[in-house]
C-alpha cells in the first residue's frame, strides 16, 4: 500500500515536471518569433541584428507588422512572415523603452551633379543617396511655376540620368521619410553643352591697321584671344576683355573688337585668328587670315578748291600707297552724310567738281587708306 | 660414354646461351619523361535547384519527398536534417532562415576521383572566381550514388565540344555525383543578395566551379504597406457609403523578388463608449455590413470567383438562419464581403476564401491576388449601415495578411 502511494506521488511529481517543461518549451517557442506591430513613427533597429540590414520605420497610420526573431544578443532580426502566420501570432508592441521614434530627417548625399560644377551635357547622372527609405523630390528654383517632382518613392537611393536646362541650374532636393521628417539640399551647377562659334572676323583680307573685329556665338565666353604676327617678327596674342570689348547682339551673338599696335609689322604680311573658349572649356579657333599691315596714315600734301557759282572744284594732292578713298561731310547740312570725292588717285591727285546749295558750308574732307587709316581737313566757304 | 655424352650436350647448351647474354650487354637505354596533366576538377549542375521548406508553412504548392507530410503540423524533417517538403511554388530566388536549397552536381577529374579533395557550396558578393578571391564556404556536399537517367542526362557535361560519357566516367573512377544542400542561416550571418555556386577542389589545389552561378536574396524583410485612410463619418442609417481608396502593398526588400499572396479578414465592431449603441439589434456592427472592391492590375473583384468560405456564416443575432451557409459573396457592384479571422488561418484556413481578389487562377494561386515587391492593390470599402443604427463603432479591426510564396 505504501509502495503504491509512493508510485502515485512519483507519477504526480513527474506529471508536474512534464507540464512545467512543456510550459517552459512553449514559452521559449513563443519568444522565438514575434509579430512586431510598429505604430506610426516607431522604428525597428534591424541593423543591430546585422549592419547590412536597413532599419525600418513605420509610416502608416494603420501600423506596420514585421515578423521577427531575436539574435543571440537580443536584437530584432527579420523572419519570414510565414513563420508568424503559421504560429498564429498576434501583435506585439514595442515597449516604451524599446520604442525608437524617428524624429531625424534623412541625410541626403548628392553624388551628382556637384555644386558649382560646369557640365558639357544637358543629360547628367542624377545620383542621390539617403540614409533611410524616403520619398525623394526635386524642385527647379529657377523655373517659373515649378513644382516638386517626385523622382522615387520609398527608396534609399536614386541613380538615373536626367535632363537639365542650358545655363545655370539651381535645384532643391527634398527627401521625406515615412514620418515626413524632411531634409532639403540645394545644389547649383552650370550646363554649357553648346560649343562656341566664331561667325565672322575682320578684316577678312587685304589690309590691317591694328583694329580687329569678330562676331561670336557663345552665351558663356570665358576667354577670347587674338593671335597675330608672322615668322619675321614673331607671333603675339591679345586677350580681349569680353564684358567690355564685346557688345551683345541678336540671337546670342556678340560683336567684339580689339586694337593692337602693328607698327612693328608695317608693310609686312601677318596672320591672325581668334581663339574662343567657353566656361565649360570648349574651344573654337577661327580660320587664319593673311593681311597686309599698313599703319602709315595718308598725307594730304595740298588741298585746294575753287568756286564757279554753285560748283566747287576740289583738288587734293595725297601721298598714300594703299589709297582707298577721299570723301567729305558737309556739317552745315541738316542731316550731314558722307559723300565720296574720289576712289582712286591720278598721279597722287584727287580732283572733283561738286555742286552746293547757296549759303555757308563747313566741310570735313577725309582721306582713307585700305587699312582704315584716315586723315581729315576742314574746308569752309560760302556759295 | 653416357657420361661423356651428357657433358657434351651440356657444353653445347652453355655455348648456345652465351651469345644471347653477350647481346644484352651491348644494348642502349632511352629515358622517358612522362608528365601527367594536373586536371582541374570540373563541376556541372544536374537538373535544377530545389528549394525545401523550413518546416513551418509550405504554402499552397509543394511536394512531399519523404515520409513526413508537408501539410500536417507533424512534419519536422527527418533525422538527416533535410526537409522533405519541396517548395514548388518558389519560382524566385529568395529564401528564409531554415529553408534549404539543393543542387545535384557532377564532379569530374581526369586525374581520378581520389584526387578530389573537397566539394562545397560558396556564397558571396561576387561570382566565384570573378575577382580572384574565393568566396566563403557555406556547406559541404555529400557524395551520392548514380542518379536516374533523366538527372544524368540533364548535367550537360562537356569539355570544350566533347560530351562526357557520364556512366563510363563514373565507372572509370573519374567522376562522381554529389548532393549539395545549403540551409539558409539566421539574418545575423546571412542577409541580402549572394552569388551561390558549387566548387570542387583537388589535392593539387586546383579549383573548378559550377558555371551556373545563382543569385539569391537570403532573409529578405517582408512587410505590408497600407496607405490611405479608412473612416466612415456621419453615415446615415439605411444607406451605403464608400471610403477613400486604400493602397495595400508589398513592402518587401527591393530586389528580393518576394511574392506575397494577399488575404483579408476582420472582426465585428463595437462602441467603446457608453452611448447606448444599437445597430440594428444590439450594440454591435456586424462585419457583414462591410464590403470592399479591390483592383490589382487588370484584375478586380468584379471578376471575383467567389470561391470558399462555405459554412462560415456571419455569426450574430442578425444573421438569422443563413449563418451557416454563407459563401464568399460578391454584390452587384463587385464588392466582396469579408470573412472572420483574427489570425492567419484562425479560426478558419485562409486558402480559397480569404483572398483579397479571387481571379486569374493559375494552379492553386490567384494571379490577381499576388503582389511583387513594390506593387500595390487598391481597395475601396463600402459600409451598408443597417437601420436602425446608433453608436460610434470604433473597436474592431479589418486585417490584411500576406504570405510569402
GROMACS .gro file of C-alpha atoms in nm, chain B:
model
  405
  384UNK     CA    1   8.027  -4.296  -7.269
  385UNK     CA    2   7.693  -4.198  -7.145
  386UNK     CA    3   7.859  -3.962  -6.903
  387UNK     CA    4   8.077  -3.816  -7.176
  388UNK     CA    5   7.773  -3.764  -7.399
  389UNK     CA    6   7.591  -3.586  -7.120
  390UNK     CA    7   7.882  -3.348  -7.064
  391UNK     CA    8   7.895  -3.278  -7.436
  392UNK     CA    9   7.527  -3.187  -7.455
  393UNK     CA   10   7.558  -2.960  -7.153
  394UNK     CA   11   7.855  -2.789  -7.306
  395UNK     CA   12   7.659  -2.723  -7.624
  396UNK     CA   13   7.374  -2.576  -7.425
  397UNK     CA   14   7.608  -2.335  -7.243
  398UNK     CA   15   7.761  -2.228  -7.570
  399UNK     CA   16   7.413  -2.177  -7.719
  400UNK     CA   17   7.309  -1.943  -7.438
  401UNK     CA   18   7.632  -1.747  -7.428
  402UNK     CA   19   7.577  -1.530  -7.743
  403UNK     CA   20   7.239  -1.415  -7.611
  404UNK     CA   21   7.388  -1.292  -7.287
  405UNK     CA   22   7.655  -1.108  -7.478
  406UNK     CA   23   7.387  -0.942  -7.694
  407UNK     CA   24   7.202  -0.799  -7.391
  408UNK     CA   25   7.505  -0.638  -7.254
  409UNK     CA   26   7.555  -0.444  -7.577
  410UNK     CA   27   7.200  -0.257  -7.581
  411UNK     CA   28   7.138   0.128  -7.522
  412UNK     CA   29   6.878   0.256  -7.266
  413UNK     CA   30   6.649   0.556  -7.359
  414UNK     CA   31   6.500   0.754  -7.066
  415UNK     CA   32   6.129   0.856  -7.100
  416UNK     CA   33   5.989   1.160  -6.914
  417UNK     CA   34   5.611   1.146  -6.885
  418UNK     CA   35   5.430   1.427  -6.706
  419UNK     CA   36   5.060   1.388  -6.641
  420UNK     CA   37   4.838   1.696  -6.665
  421UNK     CA   38   4.704   1.822  -6.336
  422UNK     CA   39   4.346   1.832  -6.449
  423UNK     CA   40   4.137   2.087  -6.258
  424UNK     CA   41   3.809   1.939  -6.140
  425UNK     CA   42   3.501   2.023  -6.344
  426UNK     CA   43   3.161   2.077  -6.185
  427UNK     CA   44   2.829   2.057  -6.368
  428UNK     CA   45   2.487   2.118  -6.227
  429UNK     CA   46   2.237   1.843  -6.297
  430UNK     CA   47   1.865   1.907  -6.329
  431UNK     CA   48   1.780   2.226  -6.137
  432UNK     CA   49   1.793   2.359  -5.788
  433UNK     CA   50   1.525   2.250  -5.543
  434UNK     CA   51   1.400   2.457  -5.251
  435UNK     CA   52   1.278   2.290  -4.935
  436UNK     CA   53   1.051   2.443  -4.677
  437UNK     CA   54   1.165   2.537  -4.330
  438UNK     CA   55   0.904   2.307  -4.182
  439UNK     CA   56   0.671   2.590  -4.088
  440UNK     CA   57   0.432   2.699  -4.362
  441UNK     CA   58   0.483   2.540  -4.701
  442UNK     CA   59   0.223   2.746  -4.886
  443UNK     CA   60  -0.013   2.605  -5.142
  444UNK     CA   61   0.214   2.431  -5.389
  445UNK     CA   62   0.455   2.173  -5.256
  446UNK     CA   63   0.562   1.815  -5.292
  447UNK     CA   64   0.635   1.570  -5.018
  448UNK     CA   65   0.960   1.387  -5.083
  449UNK     CA   66   0.996   1.177  -4.775
  450UNK     CA   67   0.785   1.006  -4.520
  451UNK     CA   68   0.673   1.321  -4.344
  452UNK     CA   69   0.374   1.509  -4.467
  453UNK     CA   70   0.412   1.875  -4.562
  454UNK     CA   71   0.058   1.960  -4.479
  455UNK     CA   72   0.036   1.841  -4.123
  456UNK     CA   73   0.187   2.001  -3.821
  457UNK     CA   74   0.381   1.682  -3.761
  458UNK     CA   75   0.649   1.744  -4.018
  459UNK     CA   76   0.974   1.832  -3.856
  460UNK     CA   77   1.213   1.690  -4.106
  461UNK     CA   78   1.394   1.364  -4.092
  462UNK     CA   79   1.681   1.297  -3.863
  463UNK     CA   80   1.905   1.363  -4.160
  464UNK     CA   81   1.834   1.733  -4.122
  465UNK     CA   82   1.692   1.752  -4.468
  466UNK     CA   83   1.343   1.881  -4.510
  467UNK     CA   84   1.120   1.668  -4.725
  468UNK     CA   85   0.882   1.939  -4.827
  469UNK     CA   86   0.968   2.075  -5.170
  470UNK     CA   87   0.856   2.432  -5.235
  471UNK     CA   88   0.748   2.403  -5.595
  472UNK     CA   89   0.592   2.748  -5.566
  473UNK     CA   90   0.925   2.921  -5.503
  474UNK     CA   91   0.991   3.044  -5.851
  475UNK     CA   92   1.202   3.342  -5.750
  476UNK     CA   93   1.542   3.318  -5.586
  477UNK     CA   94   1.482   3.417  -5.228
  478UNK     CA   95   1.489   3.205  -4.916
  479UNK     CA   96   1.435   3.247  -4.547
  480UNK     CA   97   1.612   3.113  -4.243
  481UNK     CA   98   1.580   2.737  -4.223
  482UNK     CA   99   1.483   2.689  -4.584
  483UNK     CA  100   1.711   2.472  -4.790
  484UNK     CA  101   1.838   2.485  -5.144
  485UNK     CA  102   1.963   2.168  -5.304
  486UNK     CA  103   2.173   2.103  -5.611
  487UNK     CA  104   2.284   1.775  -5.760
  488UNK     CA  105   2.624   1.816  -5.925
  489UNK     CA  106   2.860   1.601  -6.123
  490UNK     CA  107   3.228   1.645  -6.036
  491UNK     CA  108   3.475   1.525  -6.295
  492UNK     CA  109   3.851   1.489  -6.259
  493UNK     CA  110   4.062   1.311  -6.520
  494UNK     CA  111   4.321   1.250  -6.251
  495UNK     CA  112   4.071   1.031  -6.073
  496UNK     CA  113   3.807   1.087  -5.811
  497UNK     CA  114   4.062   1.001  -5.545
  498UNK     CA  115   4.223   1.337  -5.621
  499UNK     CA  116   3.904   1.528  -5.536
  500UNK     CA  117   3.972   1.687  -5.202
  501UNK     CA  118   3.653   1.877  -5.129
  502UNK     CA  119   3.322   1.977  -5.287
  503UNK     CA  120   3.133   2.259  -5.126
  504UNK     CA  121   2.884   2.544  -5.166
  505UNK     CA  122   3.011   2.901  -5.160
  506UNK     CA  123   2.815   3.220  -5.118
  507UNK     CA  124   2.948   3.570  -5.159
  508UNK     CA  125   2.911   3.913  -5.302
  509UNK     CA  126   3.073   3.830  -5.634
  510UNK     CA  127   3.064   3.539  -5.870
  511UNK     CA  128   3.311   3.273  -5.777
  512UNK     CA  129   3.647   3.341  -5.933
  513UNK     CA  130   3.531   3.674  -6.070
  514UNK     CA  131   3.765   3.883  -5.862
  515UNK     CA  132   4.017   3.610  -5.798
  516UNK     CA  133   3.929   3.572  -5.433
  517UNK     CA  134   3.749   3.265  -5.309
  518UNK     CA  135   3.406   3.314  -5.159
  519UNK     CA  136   3.305   3.188  -4.818
  520UNK     CA  137   3.243   2.817  -4.792
  521UNK     CA  138   2.894   2.768  -4.652
  522UNK     CA  139   2.827   2.396  -4.673
  523UNK     CA  140   2.997   2.076  -4.779
  524UNK     CA  141   2.845   1.849  -5.037
  525UNK     CA  142   2.763   1.487  -4.987
  526UNK     CA  143   2.880   1.208  -5.213
  527UNK     CA  144   2.587   1.019  -5.362
  528UNK     CA  145   2.541   0.731  -5.600
  529UNK     CA  146   2.446   0.743  -5.963
  530UNK     CA  147   2.115   0.929  -6.005
  531UNK     CA  148   1.849   0.827  -6.253
  532UNK     CA  149   1.897   0.867  -6.625
  533UNK     CA  150   1.686   1.180  -6.650
  534UNK     CA  151   1.906   1.359  -6.398
  535UNK     CA  152   2.224   1.228  -6.558
  536UNK     CA  153   2.120   1.350  -6.899
  537UNK     CA  154   2.047   1.696  -6.763
  538UNK     CA  155   2.404   1.754  -6.645
  539UNK     CA  156   2.515   1.880  -6.985
  540UNK     CA  157   2.868   1.768  -6.905
  541UNK     CA  158   3.101   1.887  -7.177
  542UNK     CA  159   3.471   1.955  -7.201
  543UNK     CA  160   3.502   2.204  -7.480
  544UNK     CA  161   3.292   2.041  -7.754
  545UNK     CA  162   3.321   1.691  -7.620
  546UNK     CA  163   3.024   1.538  -7.444
  547UNK     CA  164   3.134   1.346  -7.137
  548UNK     CA  165   3.006   0.992  -7.114
  549UNK     CA  166   2.883   1.011  -6.758
  550UNK     CA  167   2.819   0.645  -6.690
  551UNK     CA  168   3.160   0.544  -6.826
  552UNK     CA  169   3.327   0.827  -6.637
  553UNK     CA  170   3.172   0.719  -6.311
  554UNK     CA  171   3.258   0.354  -6.374
  555UNK     CA  172   3.616   0.452  -6.468
  556UNK     CA  173   3.654   0.640  -6.144
  557UNK     CA  174   3.695   0.990  -6.288
  558UNK     CA  175   3.355   1.133  -6.198
  559UNK     CA  176   3.107   1.113  -5.916
  560UNK     CA  177   2.787   1.278  -5.808
  561UNK     CA  178   2.733   1.498  -5.506
  562UNK     CA  179   2.426   1.642  -5.345
  563UNK     CA  180   2.482   1.992  -5.213
  564UNK     CA  181   2.235   2.123  -4.961
  565UNK     CA  182   2.253   2.480  -4.837
  566UNK     CA  183   2.044   2.571  -4.537
  567UNK     CA  184   1.982   2.943  -4.502
  568UNK     CA  185   2.125   3.069  -4.177
  569UNK     CA  186   1.991   3.339  -3.949
  570UNK     CA  187   1.978   3.700  -4.064
  571UNK     CA  188   2.268   3.772  -3.834
  572UNK     CA  189   2.502   3.590  -4.067
  573UNK     CA  190   2.306   3.582  -4.391
  574UNK     CA  191   2.119   3.879  -4.524
  575UNK     CA  192   2.097   4.027  -4.869
  576UNK     CA  193   2.198   3.918  -5.214
  577UNK     CA  194   2.454   3.642  -5.268
  578UNK     CA  195   2.611   3.465  -5.556
  579UNK     CA  196   2.584   3.096  -5.478
  580UNK     CA  197   2.765   2.816  -5.656
  581UNK     CA  198   2.928   2.479  -5.601
  582UNK     CA  199   3.304   2.445  -5.614
  583UNK     CA  200   3.537   2.145  -5.618
  584UNK     CA  201   3.900   2.141  -5.507
  585UNK     CA  202   4.153   1.869  -5.580
  586UNK     CA  203   4.463   1.764  -5.393
  587UNK     CA  204   4.682   1.978  -5.620
  588UNK     CA  205   4.493   2.287  -5.505
  589UNK     CA  206   4.315   2.331  -5.836
  590UNK     CA  207   3.956   2.455  -5.833
  591UNK     CA  208   3.656   2.421  -6.055
  592UNK     CA  209   3.313   2.564  -6.004
  593UNK     CA  210   2.966   2.523  -6.142
  594UNK     CA  211   2.911   2.754  -6.437
  595UNK     CA  212   2.556   2.817  -6.336
  596UNK     CA  213   2.609   3.067  -6.056
  597UNK     CA  214   2.281   3.158  -5.891
  598UNK     CA  215   2.188   3.489  -5.736
  599UNK     CA  216   1.987   3.461  -5.418
  600UNK     CA  217   1.834   3.701  -5.169
  601UNK     CA  218   1.854   3.550  -4.822
  602UNK     CA  219   1.627   3.652  -4.537
  603UNK     CA  220   1.453   3.941  -4.707
  604UNK     CA  221   1.242   4.165  -4.489
  605UNK     CA  222   0.878   4.109  -4.570
  606UNK     CA  223   0.624   4.373  -4.479
  607UNK     CA  224   0.291   4.509  -4.587
  608UNK     CA  225   0.236   4.875  -4.653
  609UNK     CA  226  -0.102   5.038  -4.613
  610UNK     CA  227  -0.158   5.390  -4.735
  611UNK     CA  228  -0.475   5.587  -4.705
  612UNK     CA  229  -0.747   5.641  -4.455
  613UNK     CA  230  -1.041   5.421  -4.365
  614UNK     CA  231  -1.310   5.627  -4.199
  615UNK     CA  232  -1.684   5.649  -4.243
  616UNK     CA  233  -1.813   5.966  -4.083
  617UNK     CA  234  -2.170   6.075  -4.039
  618UNK     CA  235  -2.315   5.775  -4.218
  619UNK     CA  236  -2.691   5.775  -4.241
  620UNK     CA  237  -2.851   5.451  -4.123
  621UNK     CA  238  -3.005   5.252  -4.403
  622UNK     CA  239  -2.762   5.385  -4.663
  623UNK     CA  240  -2.436   5.272  -4.813
  624UNK     CA  241  -2.126   5.487  -4.801
  625UNK     CA  242  -1.788   5.441  -4.955
  626UNK     CA  243  -1.443   5.500  -4.813
  627UNK     CA  244  -1.145   5.661  -4.971
  628UNK     CA  245  -0.934   5.411  -5.158
  629UNK     CA  246  -0.661   5.238  -4.962
  630UNK     CA  247  -0.341   5.104  -5.107
  631UNK     CA  248  -0.218   4.774  -4.973
  632UNK     CA  249   0.130   4.697  -5.093
  633UNK     CA  250   0.413   4.451  -5.078
  634UNK     CA  251   0.686   4.635  -4.890
  635UNK     CA  252   0.942   4.356  -4.905
  636UNK     CA  253   1.302   4.440  -4.975
  637UNK     CA  254   1.354   4.578  -5.320
  638UNK     CA  255   1.525   4.325  -5.540
  639UNK     CA  256   1.423   4.035  -5.321
  640UNK     CA  257   1.151   3.917  -5.556
  641UNK     CA  258   0.932   3.808  -5.266
  642UNK     CA  259   0.583   3.743  -5.396
  643UNK     CA  260   0.305   3.786  -5.147
  644UNK     CA  261  -0.026   3.604  -5.152
  645UNK     CA  262  -0.272   3.851  -5.001
  646UNK     CA  263  -0.562   3.789  -4.764
  647UNK     CA  264  -0.818   3.992  -4.574
  648UNK     CA  265  -1.016   3.914  -4.261
  649UNK     CA  266  -1.196   4.108  -3.993
  650UNK     CA  267  -1.399   4.119  -3.677
  651UNK     CA  268  -1.725   4.273  -3.574
  652UNK     CA  269  -1.715   4.629  -3.447
  653UNK     CA  270  -1.817   4.766  -3.111
  654UNK     CA  271  -1.877   5.102  -2.950
  655UNK     CA  272  -1.623   5.152  -2.674
  656UNK     CA  273  -1.817   5.437  -2.515
  657UNK     CA  274  -2.134   5.403  -2.314
  658UNK     CA  275  -2.350   5.559  -2.578
  659UNK     CA  276  -2.637   5.314  -2.580
  660UNK     CA  277  -2.538   5.178  -2.917
  661UNK     CA  278  -2.766   4.952  -3.117
  662UNK     CA  279  -2.713   4.851  -3.478
  663UNK     CA  280  -2.968   4.725  -3.557
  664UNK     CA  281  -3.050   4.491  -3.272
  665UNK     CA  282  -2.755   4.509  -3.032
  666UNK     CA  283  -2.450   4.720  -2.958
  667UNK     CA  284  -2.254   4.557  -3.240
  668UNK     CA  285  -2.191   4.648  -3.602
  669UNK     CA  286  -2.153   4.317  -3.779
  670UNK     CA  287  -1.864   4.262  -4.018
  671UNK     CA  288  -2.108   4.153  -4.285
  672UNK     CA  289  -2.200   4.518  -4.333
  673UNK     CA  290  -1.856   4.586  -4.478
  674UNK     CA  291  -1.755   4.501  -4.831
  675UNK     CA  292  -1.463   4.601  -5.045
  676UNK     CA  293  -1.376   4.647  -5.408
  677UNK     CA  294  -1.016   4.570  -5.497
  678UNK     CA  295  -0.813   4.616  -5.811
  679UNK     CA  296  -0.472   4.478  -5.897
  680UNK     CA  297  -0.357   4.547  -6.248
  681UNK     CA  298  -0.622   4.431  -6.490
  682UNK     CA  299  -0.793   4.224  -6.223
  683UNK     CA  300  -1.063   4.340  -5.986
  684UNK     CA  301  -1.319   4.189  -5.756
  685UNK     CA  302  -1.581   4.249  -6.021
  686UNK     CA  303  -1.444   3.928  -6.170
  687UNK     CA  304  -1.415   3.753  -5.834
  688UNK     CA  305  -1.464   3.377  -5.848
  689UNK     CA  306  -1.648   3.372  -5.511
  690UNK     CA  307  -1.477   3.053  -5.402
  691UNK     CA  308  -1.488   2.920  -5.049
  692UNK     CA  309  -1.593   3.011  -4.703
  693UNK     CA  310  -1.879   2.765  -4.719
  694UNK     CA  311  -2.034   2.720  -4.380
  695UNK     CA  312  -1.856   3.021  -4.239
  696UNK     CA  313  -2.163   3.223  -4.184
  697UNK     CA  314  -2.170   3.556  -4.015
  698UNK     CA  315  -2.249   3.495  -3.653
  699UNK     CA  316  -2.463   3.728  -3.456
  700UNK     CA  317  -2.825   3.776  -3.383
  701UNK     CA  318  -2.893   3.948  -3.712
  702UNK     CA  319  -2.751   3.669  -3.919
  703UNK     CA  320  -3.058   3.461  -3.889
  704UNK     CA  321  -3.080   3.109  -4.013
  705UNK     CA  322  -2.842   3.170  -4.303
  706UNK     CA  323  -2.540   3.196  -4.075
  707UNK     CA  324  -2.416   2.851  -4.153
  708UNK     CA  325  -2.435   2.859  -4.533
  709UNK     CA  326  -2.275   3.193  -4.614
  710UNK     CA  327  -2.029   3.184  -4.902
  711UNK     CA  328  -1.779   3.437  -5.024
  712UNK     CA  329  -2.012   3.679  -5.186
  713UNK     CA  330  -1.977   3.950  -5.445
  714UNK     CA  331  -2.258   4.202  -5.482
  715UNK     CA  332  -2.387   4.361  -5.799
  716UNK     CA  333  -2.126   4.636  -5.777
  717UNK     CA  334  -1.839   4.390  -5.750
  718UNK     CA  335  -1.790   4.446  -5.377
  719UNK     CA  336  -1.688   4.134  -5.182
  720UNK     CA  337  -1.772   4.056  -4.821
  721UNK     CA  338  -1.508   3.993  -4.557
  722UNK     CA  339  -1.456   3.671  -4.366
  723UNK     CA  340  -1.397   3.643  -3.997
  724UNK     CA  341  -1.042   3.594  -3.884
  725UNK     CA  342  -0.823   3.719  -3.602
  726UNK     CA  343  -0.509   3.538  -3.710
  727UNK     CA  344  -0.374   3.371  -4.019
  728UNK     CA  345  -0.584   3.061  -4.069
  729UNK     CA  346  -0.751   3.145  -3.740
  730UNK     CA  347  -1.015   3.030  -3.688
  731UNK     CA  348  -1.052   2.913  -4.047
  732UNK     CA  349  -0.796   2.826  -4.316
  733UNK     CA  350  -0.747   3.125  -4.541
  734UNK     CA  351  -0.681   2.950  -4.868
  735UNK     CA  352  -0.974   2.967  -5.109
  736UNK     CA  353  -1.191   3.201  -4.910
  737UNK     CA  354  -0.999   3.493  -4.767
  738UNK     CA  355  -0.801   3.609  -5.070
  739UNK     CA  356  -0.844   3.975  -5.146
  740UNK     CA  357  -0.911   3.906  -5.514
  741UNK     CA  358  -1.001   3.565  -5.644
  742UNK     CA  359  -0.929   3.594  -6.013
  743UNK     CA  360  -0.680   3.463  -6.263
  744UNK     CA  361  -0.648   3.117  -6.116
  745UNK     CA  362  -0.310   2.965  -6.209
  746UNK     CA  363  -0.256   2.631  -6.040
  747UNK     CA  364  -0.353   2.680  -5.679
  748UNK     CA  365  -0.276   3.055  -5.688
  749UNK     CA  366  -0.480   3.351  -5.799
  750UNK     CA  367  -0.265   3.572  -6.019
  751UNK     CA  368  -0.479   3.869  -5.919
  752UNK     CA  369  -0.401   3.809  -5.556
  753UNK     CA  370  -0.022   3.815  -5.566
  754UNK     CA  371   0.194   4.119  -5.525
  755UNK     CA  372   0.553   4.164  -5.630
  756UNK     CA  373   0.778   4.388  -5.420
  757UNK     CA  374   0.664   4.747  -5.453
  758UNK     CA  375   0.331   4.651  -5.612
  759UNK     CA  376   0.004   4.764  -5.458
  760UNK     CA  377  -0.362   4.674  -5.459
  761UNK     CA  378  -0.626   4.943  -5.434
  762UNK     CA  379  -0.919   4.874  -5.204
  763UNK     CA  380  -1.235   5.076  -5.159
  764UNK     CA  381  -1.464   4.982  -4.873
  765UNK     CA  382  -1.840   5.007  -4.863
  766UNK     CA  383  -2.034   5.024  -4.541
  767UNK     CA  384  -2.402   4.941  -4.563
  768UNK     CA  385  -2.518   5.073  -4.231
  769UNK     CA  386  -2.824   4.892  -4.101
  770UNK     CA  387  -3.135   5.074  -3.995
  771UNK     CA  388  -3.191   5.149  -3.716
  772UNK     CA  389  -2.835   5.209  -3.603
  773UNK     CA  390  -2.684   5.424  -3.333
  774UNK     CA  391  -2.333   5.447  -3.191
  775UNK     CA  392  -1.971   5.514  -3.278
  776UNK     CA  393  -1.820   5.179  -3.363
  777UNK     CA  394  -1.452   5.226  -3.304
  778UNK     CA  395  -1.340   4.889  -3.173
  779UNK     CA  396  -1.268   4.601  -3.406
  780UNK     CA  397  -1.039   4.555  -3.698
  781UNK     CA  398  -1.001   4.463  -4.059
  782UNK     CA  399  -0.680   4.270  -4.109
  783UNK     CA  400  -0.460   4.239  -4.411
  784UNK     CA  401  -0.235   3.937  -4.435
  785UNK     CA  402   0.043   3.842  -4.666
  786UNK     CA  403   0.204   3.506  -4.717
  787UNK     CA  404   0.538   3.477  -4.889
  788UNK     CA  405   0.503   3.235  -5.175
   0.00000   0.00000   0.00000
